[in-house]
CSV table of C-alpha atoms in Angstrom, one decimal:
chain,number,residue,atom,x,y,z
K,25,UNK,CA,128.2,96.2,88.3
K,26,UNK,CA,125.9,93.4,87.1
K,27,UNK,CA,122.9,95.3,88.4
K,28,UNK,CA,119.7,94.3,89.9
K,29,UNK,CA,119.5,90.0,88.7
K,30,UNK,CA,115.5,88.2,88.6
K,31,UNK,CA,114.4,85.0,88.3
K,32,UNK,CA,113.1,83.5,87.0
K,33,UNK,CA,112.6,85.6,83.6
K,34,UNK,CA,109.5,84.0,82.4
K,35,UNK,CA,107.1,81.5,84.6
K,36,UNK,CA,104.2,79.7,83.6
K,37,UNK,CA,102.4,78.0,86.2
K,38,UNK,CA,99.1,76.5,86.7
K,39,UNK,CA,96.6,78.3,89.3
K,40,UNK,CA,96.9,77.1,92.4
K,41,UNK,CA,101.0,76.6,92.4
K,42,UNK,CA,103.4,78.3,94.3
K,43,UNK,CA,105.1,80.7,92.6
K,44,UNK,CA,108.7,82.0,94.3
K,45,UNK,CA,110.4,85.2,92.9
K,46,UNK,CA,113.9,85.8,93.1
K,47,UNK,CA,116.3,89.0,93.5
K,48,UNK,CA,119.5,89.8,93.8
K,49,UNK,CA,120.1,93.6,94.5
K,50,UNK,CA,122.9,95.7,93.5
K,51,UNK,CA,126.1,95.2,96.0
K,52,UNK,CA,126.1,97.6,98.9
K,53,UNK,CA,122.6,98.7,98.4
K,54,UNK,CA,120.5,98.5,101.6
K,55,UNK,CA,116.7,98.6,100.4
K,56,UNK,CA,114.7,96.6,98.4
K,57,UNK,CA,111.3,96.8,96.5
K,58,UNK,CA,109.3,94.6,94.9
K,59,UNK,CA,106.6,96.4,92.1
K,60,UNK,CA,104.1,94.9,90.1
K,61,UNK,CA,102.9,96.3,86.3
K,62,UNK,CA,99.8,95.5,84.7
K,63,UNK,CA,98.2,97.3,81.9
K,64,UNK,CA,95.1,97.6,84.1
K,65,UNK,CA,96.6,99.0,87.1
K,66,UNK,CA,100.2,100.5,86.2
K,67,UNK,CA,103.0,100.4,88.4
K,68,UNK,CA,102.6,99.1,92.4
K,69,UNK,CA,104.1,98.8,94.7
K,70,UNK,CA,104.0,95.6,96.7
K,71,UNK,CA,106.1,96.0,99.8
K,72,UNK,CA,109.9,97.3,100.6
K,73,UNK,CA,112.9,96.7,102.8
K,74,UNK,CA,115.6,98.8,104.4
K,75,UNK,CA,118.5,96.2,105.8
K,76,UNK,CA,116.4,93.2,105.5
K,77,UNK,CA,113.6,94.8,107.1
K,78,UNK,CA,110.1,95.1,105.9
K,79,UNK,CA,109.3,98.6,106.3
K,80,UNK,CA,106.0,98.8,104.1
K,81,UNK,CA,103.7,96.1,103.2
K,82,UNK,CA,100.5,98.0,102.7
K,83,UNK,CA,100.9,97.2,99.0
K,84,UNK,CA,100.8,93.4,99.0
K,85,UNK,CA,97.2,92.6,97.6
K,86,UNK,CA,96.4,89.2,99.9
K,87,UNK,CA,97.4,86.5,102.4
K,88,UNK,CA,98.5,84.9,99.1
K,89,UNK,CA,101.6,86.8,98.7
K,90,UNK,CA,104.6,86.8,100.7
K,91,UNK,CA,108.1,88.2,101.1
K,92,UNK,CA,111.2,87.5,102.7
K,93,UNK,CA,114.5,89.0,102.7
K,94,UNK,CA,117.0,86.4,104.4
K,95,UNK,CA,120.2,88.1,103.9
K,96,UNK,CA,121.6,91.4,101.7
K,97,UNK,CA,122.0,89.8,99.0
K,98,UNK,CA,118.5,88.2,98.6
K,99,UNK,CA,114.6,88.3,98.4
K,100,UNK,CA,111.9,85.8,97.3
K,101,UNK,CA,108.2,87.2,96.6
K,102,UNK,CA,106.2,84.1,96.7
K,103,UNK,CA,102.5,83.7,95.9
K,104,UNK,CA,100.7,80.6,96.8
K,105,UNK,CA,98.4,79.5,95.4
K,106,UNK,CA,98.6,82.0,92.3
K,107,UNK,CA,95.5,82.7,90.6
K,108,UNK,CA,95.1,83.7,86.9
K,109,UNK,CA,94.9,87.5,87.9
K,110,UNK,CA,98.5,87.5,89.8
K,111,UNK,CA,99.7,87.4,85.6
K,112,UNK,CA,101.4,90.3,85.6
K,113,UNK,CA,105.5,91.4,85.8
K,114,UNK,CA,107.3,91.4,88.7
K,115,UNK,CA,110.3,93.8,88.8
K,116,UNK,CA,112.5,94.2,91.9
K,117,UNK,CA,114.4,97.5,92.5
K,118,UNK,CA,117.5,98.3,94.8
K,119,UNK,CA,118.9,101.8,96.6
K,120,UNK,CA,121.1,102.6,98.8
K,121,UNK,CA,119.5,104.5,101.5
K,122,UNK,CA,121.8,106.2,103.8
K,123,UNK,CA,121.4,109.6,106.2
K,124,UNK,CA,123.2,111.9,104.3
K,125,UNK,CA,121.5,110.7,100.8
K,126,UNK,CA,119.0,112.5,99.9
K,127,UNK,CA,116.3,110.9,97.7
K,128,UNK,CA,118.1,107.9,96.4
K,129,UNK,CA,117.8,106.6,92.9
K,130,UNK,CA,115.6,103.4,92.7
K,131,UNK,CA,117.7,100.7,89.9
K,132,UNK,CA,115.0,98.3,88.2
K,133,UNK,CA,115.9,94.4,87.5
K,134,UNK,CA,114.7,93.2,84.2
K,135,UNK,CA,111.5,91.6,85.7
K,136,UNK,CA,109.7,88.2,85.8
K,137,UNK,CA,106.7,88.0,83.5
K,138,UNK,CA,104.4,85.7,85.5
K,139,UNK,CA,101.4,84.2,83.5
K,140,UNK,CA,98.8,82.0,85.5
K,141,UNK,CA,96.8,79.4,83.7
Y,10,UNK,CA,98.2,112.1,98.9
Y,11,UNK,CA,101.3,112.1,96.4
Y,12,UNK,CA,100.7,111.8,92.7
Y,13,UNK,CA,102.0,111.8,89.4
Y,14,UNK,CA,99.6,112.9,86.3
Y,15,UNK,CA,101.5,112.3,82.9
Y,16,UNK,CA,99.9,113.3,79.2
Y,17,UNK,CA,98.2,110.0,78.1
Y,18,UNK,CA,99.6,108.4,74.9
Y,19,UNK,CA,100.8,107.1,72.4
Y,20,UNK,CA,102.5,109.5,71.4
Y,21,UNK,CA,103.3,109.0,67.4
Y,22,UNK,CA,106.0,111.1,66.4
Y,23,UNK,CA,108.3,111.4,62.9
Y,24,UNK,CA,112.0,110.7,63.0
Y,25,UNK,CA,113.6,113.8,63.9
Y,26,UNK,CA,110.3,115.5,65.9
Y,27,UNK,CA,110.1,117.5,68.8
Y,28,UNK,CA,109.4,115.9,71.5
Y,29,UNK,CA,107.4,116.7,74.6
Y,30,UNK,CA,105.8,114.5,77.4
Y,31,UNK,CA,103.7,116.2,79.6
Y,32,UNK,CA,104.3,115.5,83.5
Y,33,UNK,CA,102.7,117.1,86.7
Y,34,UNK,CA,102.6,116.1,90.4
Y,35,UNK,CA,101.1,116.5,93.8
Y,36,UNK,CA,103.5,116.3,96.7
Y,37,UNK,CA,104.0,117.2,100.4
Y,38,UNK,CA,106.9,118.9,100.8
Y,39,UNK,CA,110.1,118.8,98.2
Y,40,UNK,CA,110.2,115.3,96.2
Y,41,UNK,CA,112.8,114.5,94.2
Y,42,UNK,CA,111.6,113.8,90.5
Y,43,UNK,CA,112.3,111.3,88.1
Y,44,UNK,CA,111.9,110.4,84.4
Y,45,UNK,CA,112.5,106.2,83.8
Y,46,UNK,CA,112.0,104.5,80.4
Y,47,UNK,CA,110.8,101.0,79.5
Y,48,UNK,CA,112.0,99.7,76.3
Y,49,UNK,CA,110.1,96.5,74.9
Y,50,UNK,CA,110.5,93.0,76.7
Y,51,UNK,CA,112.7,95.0,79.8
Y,52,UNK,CA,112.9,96.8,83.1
Y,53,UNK,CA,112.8,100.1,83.8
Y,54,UNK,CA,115.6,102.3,83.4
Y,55,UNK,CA,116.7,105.9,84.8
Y,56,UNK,CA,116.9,108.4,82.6
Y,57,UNK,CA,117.3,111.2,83.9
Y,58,UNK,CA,116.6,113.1,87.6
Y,59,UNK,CA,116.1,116.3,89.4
Y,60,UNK,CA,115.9,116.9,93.4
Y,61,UNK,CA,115.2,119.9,94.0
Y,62,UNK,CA,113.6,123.2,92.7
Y,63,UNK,CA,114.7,124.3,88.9
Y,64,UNK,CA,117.2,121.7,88.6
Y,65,UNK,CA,117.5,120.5,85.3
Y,66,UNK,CA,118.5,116.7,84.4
Y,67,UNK,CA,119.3,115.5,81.1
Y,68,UNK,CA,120.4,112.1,79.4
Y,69,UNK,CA,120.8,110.9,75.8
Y,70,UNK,CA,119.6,114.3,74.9
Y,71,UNK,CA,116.6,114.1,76.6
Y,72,UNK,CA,115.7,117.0,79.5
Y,73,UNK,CA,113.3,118.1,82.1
Y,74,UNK,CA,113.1,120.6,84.3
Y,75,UNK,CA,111.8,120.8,88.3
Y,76,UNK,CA,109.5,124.1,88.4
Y,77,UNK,CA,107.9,123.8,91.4
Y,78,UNK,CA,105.6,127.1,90.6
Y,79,UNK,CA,103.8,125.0,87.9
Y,80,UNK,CA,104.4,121.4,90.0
Y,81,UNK,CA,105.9,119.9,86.6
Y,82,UNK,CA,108.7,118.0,85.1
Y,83,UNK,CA,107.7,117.5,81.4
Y,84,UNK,CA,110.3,115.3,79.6
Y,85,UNK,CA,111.7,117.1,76.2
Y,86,UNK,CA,114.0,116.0,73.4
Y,87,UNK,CA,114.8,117.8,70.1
Y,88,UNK,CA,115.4,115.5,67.8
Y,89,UNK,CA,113.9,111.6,68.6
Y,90,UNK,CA,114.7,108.6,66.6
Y,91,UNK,CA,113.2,105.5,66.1
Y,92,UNK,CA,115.7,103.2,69.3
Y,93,UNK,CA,113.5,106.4,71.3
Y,94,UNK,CA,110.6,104.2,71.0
Y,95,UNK,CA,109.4,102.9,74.8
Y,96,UNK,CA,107.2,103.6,77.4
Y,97,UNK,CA,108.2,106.9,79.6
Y,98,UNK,CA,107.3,107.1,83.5
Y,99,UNK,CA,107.5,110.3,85.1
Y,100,UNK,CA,108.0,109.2,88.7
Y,101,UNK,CA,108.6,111.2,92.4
Y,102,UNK,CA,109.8,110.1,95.5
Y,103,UNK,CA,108.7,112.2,98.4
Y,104,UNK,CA,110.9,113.6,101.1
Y,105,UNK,CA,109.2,111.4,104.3
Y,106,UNK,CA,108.6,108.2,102.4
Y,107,UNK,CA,111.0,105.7,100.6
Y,108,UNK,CA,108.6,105.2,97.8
Y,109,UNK,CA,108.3,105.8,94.4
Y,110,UNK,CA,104.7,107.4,93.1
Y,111,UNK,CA,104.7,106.3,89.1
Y,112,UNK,CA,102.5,108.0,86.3
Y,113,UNK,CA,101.0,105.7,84.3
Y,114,UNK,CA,103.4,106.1,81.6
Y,115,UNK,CA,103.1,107.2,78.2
Y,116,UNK,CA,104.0,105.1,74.7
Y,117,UNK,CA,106.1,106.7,72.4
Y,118,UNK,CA,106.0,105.6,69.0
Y,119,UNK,CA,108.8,107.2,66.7
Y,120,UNK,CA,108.7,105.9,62.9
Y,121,UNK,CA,110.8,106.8,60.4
């Protein structure tokens, strides 16, 4: 299995640019979360989906950030217009959340290391 | 609500050391406990797990054990080596919700 694919790896972007996220989960997994590290404020996170769905947003900091999960295969976490403190790493997670299952195992992507000028 | 306390680091050890990470939690009910590591430059990666009450997981010689009386999971190895060096999260996922409450990870820096 290829695992969970990001990207970009690395983005630099000016403040004030959009900034879109990319994930690809693992096949046949049916949630999705999106977590942000900073040395400052550890490991959040941002929102979650079960089949496409967004379940909980609670953690998305502002009207700046967004999320959208079109299809199983795919989300975008997009921030516009960035600002210098959205510099931070964005990893994505997948799990496959059924009834039976108890407490599934989260699988981390690689991340995108975001820096805003 | 749900928490995840881990010893704060680094954590400088000697080829060969003991090794012991300290981990406790606050949960509702019965979470399911989890030990990830973060190498340099990457993602996170399991390590090892336990889901319920005295269940012991292991990886790549690394262990922890649930105890529930002391609301623990502390993350042991015998014998580290220097490709050990990373950040550890202790990590629990509580019965009602889907998400995963992180420590805020401890650095362990193995030289040789």
């Amino acid at each position: 299995d290829a695992g969970v694919i990001q990207s970009p790896r690395h983005e630099v972007t000016e403040m004030g640019q959009e900034v879109t996220l990319r994930c690809k989960p693992i096949s046949g997994h049916n949630s999705l979360f999106w977590y942000r590290q900073t040395m400052m404020r550890g490991l959040e996170l941002l929102i979650y989906f079960n089949n496409n769905v967004p379940i909980d947003d609670s953690g998305m900091p502002e009207d700046r950030f967004s999320a959208k999960m079109p299809n199983a295969s795919f989300s975008t976490l997009k921030i516009q217009p960035s600002e210098p403190r959205d510099s931070a790493v964005y990893f994505c997670a997948s799990s496959l959340r059924s009834p039976g299952l108890a407490k599934e195992t989260q699988y981390f992507g690689p991340g995108t290391r975001l820096l805003v000028l | 609500g749900d928490s995840v306390t881990q010893m704060e680091g680094p954590v400088t050890l000697s080829e060969e050391a003991f090794l012991t990470i300290n981990c406790t939690y606050t949960a509702t009910g019965y979470p399911s406990l989890f030990w990830y590591v973060q190498y340099p430059g990457e993602g996170l990666q399991l390590l090892l797990k336990a889901t319920k009450a005295d269940d012991k997981g292991s990886n790549k010689g690394f262990e922890a054990t649930y105890r529930k009386e002391t609301t623990s999971f502390h993350l042991e190895k015998g014998s580290v080596q220097v490709s050990d060096s990373a950040v550890y999260f202790c990590a629990l996922l509580s019965g009602g919700y889907n998400k995963l409450i992180f420590g805020a990870g401890t650095r362990l820096a193995v030289h040789p």
